[in-house]
């Protein structure tokens, strides 16, 4: 019998890119004239820049 693994694991890079694409799409639909950049940062992170403001985002997979 195997023990349940309850550790938090990072989400896959593919799902992170998909999520960031959806976020970028939503932001562009709300503010079409605003400059929006999303850049891959680390293994599971991104830098989001809207106009002149920048923030780093780090994603982790939630445990159900």
mmCIF file of C-alpha atoms in Angstrom:
data_model
loop_
_atom_site.group_PDB
_atom_site.id
_atom_site.type_symbol
_atom_site.label_atom_id
_atom_site.label_comp_id
_atom_site.label_asym_id
_atom_site.label_seq_id
_atom_site.Cartn_x
_atom_site.Cartn_y
_atom_site.Cartn_z
ATOM 1 C CA UNK A 1 0.000 0.000 0.000
ATOM 2 C CA UNK A 2 1.400 3.416 -0.963
ATOM 3 C CA UNK A 3 1.247 6.433 1.281
ATOM 4 C CA UNK A 4 -0.660 9.443 -0.099
ATOM 5 C CA UNK A 5 1.573 12.264 -1.334
ATOM 6 C CA UNK A 6 0.206 15.502 0.137
ATOM 7 C CA UNK A 7 3.081 17.778 -0.830
ATOM 8 C CA UNK A 8 2.479 20.856 -2.951
ATOM 9 C CA UNK A 9 3.940 20.318 -6.409
ATOM 10 C CA UNK A 10 4.680 22.991 -8.999
ATOM 11 C CA UNK A 11 2.236 23.161 -11.889
ATOM 12 C CA UNK A 12 3.570 22.123 -15.272
ATOM 13 C CA UNK A 13 5.212 24.740 -17.457
ATOM 14 C CA UNK A 14 2.645 24.068 -20.213
ATOM 15 C CA UNK A 15 -0.319 24.755 -17.904
ATOM 16 C CA UNK A 16 1.406 27.898 -16.585
ATOM 17 C CA UNK A 17 1.879 29.207 -20.145
ATOM 18 C CA UNK A 18 -1.761 28.435 -20.920
ATOM 19 C CA UNK A 19 -2.896 30.294 -17.793
ATOM 20 C CA UNK A 20 -0.669 33.277 -18.554
ATOM 21 C CA UNK A 21 -2.084 33.390 -22.092
ATOM 22 C CA UNK A 22 -5.611 33.530 -20.674
ATOM 23 C CA UNK A 23 -4.617 36.268 -18.216
ATOM 24 C CA UNK A 24 -2.963 38.302 -20.976
ATOM 25 C CA UNK A 25 -6.030 37.883 -23.190
ATOM 26 C CA UNK A 26 -8.342 39.048 -20.389
ATOM 27 C CA UNK A 27 -6.152 42.066 -19.609
ATOM 28 C CA UNK A 28 -5.998 43.057 -23.292
ATOM 29 C CA UNK A 29 -9.786 42.807 -23.555
ATOM 30 C CA UNK A 30 -10.220 45.089 -20.510
ATOM 31 C CA UNK A 31 -7.489 47.594 -21.421
ATOM 32 C CA UNK A 32 -6.828 47.361 -25.183
ATOM 33 C CA UNK A 33 -4.665 50.511 -25.268
ATOM 34 C CA UNK A 34 -2.435 49.446 -22.342
ATOM 35 C CA UNK A 35 0.964 47.876 -23.000
ATOM 36 C CA UNK A 36 1.025 44.396 -21.417
ATOM 37 C CA UNK A 37 4.063 42.098 -21.321
ATOM 38 C CA UNK A 38 4.249 38.637 -19.818
ATOM 39 C CA UNK A 39 7.731 37.136 -19.669
ATOM 40 C CA UNK A 40 8.841 33.732 -18.388
ATOM 41 C CA UNK A 41 10.918 34.344 -15.239
ATOM 42 C CA UNK A 42 11.971 31.204 -13.410
ATOM 43 C CA UNK A 43 11.069 27.534 -13.512
ATOM 44 C CA UNK A 44 7.458 28.288 -12.584
ATOM 45 C CA UNK A 45 7.255 32.043 -12.544
ATOM 46 C CA UNK A 46 6.462 34.978 -14.775
ATOM 47 C CA UNK A 47 6.982 38.719 -14.811
ATOM 48 C CA UNK A 48 3.826 40.657 -15.626
ATOM 49 C CA UNK A 49 4.229 44.262 -16.764
ATOM 50 C CA UNK A 50 1.224 46.516 -17.317
ATOM 51 C CA UNK A 51 2.176 49.979 -18.482
ATOM 52 C CA UNK A 52 5.104 50.907 -16.242
ATOM 53 C CA UNK A 53 4.188 48.653 -13.294
ATOM 54 C CA UNK A 54 5.804 45.212 -12.996
ATOM 55 C CA UNK A 55 5.149 42.240 -10.709
ATOM 56 C CA UNK A 56 6.617 38.735 -10.447
ATOM 57 C CA UNK A 57 4.165 35.824 -10.353
ATOM 58 C CA UNK A 58 4.972 32.351 -9.005
ATOM 59 C CA UNK A 59 2.546 29.498 -9.563
ATOM 60 C CA UNK A 60 2.093 26.384 -7.460
ATOM 61 C CA UNK A 61 -0.383 23.572 -7.887
ATOM 62 C CA UNK A 62 -3.044 23.355 -5.177
ATOM 63 C CA UNK A 63 -3.594 20.082 -3.338
ATOM 64 C CA UNK A 64 -7.175 18.836 -3.622
#
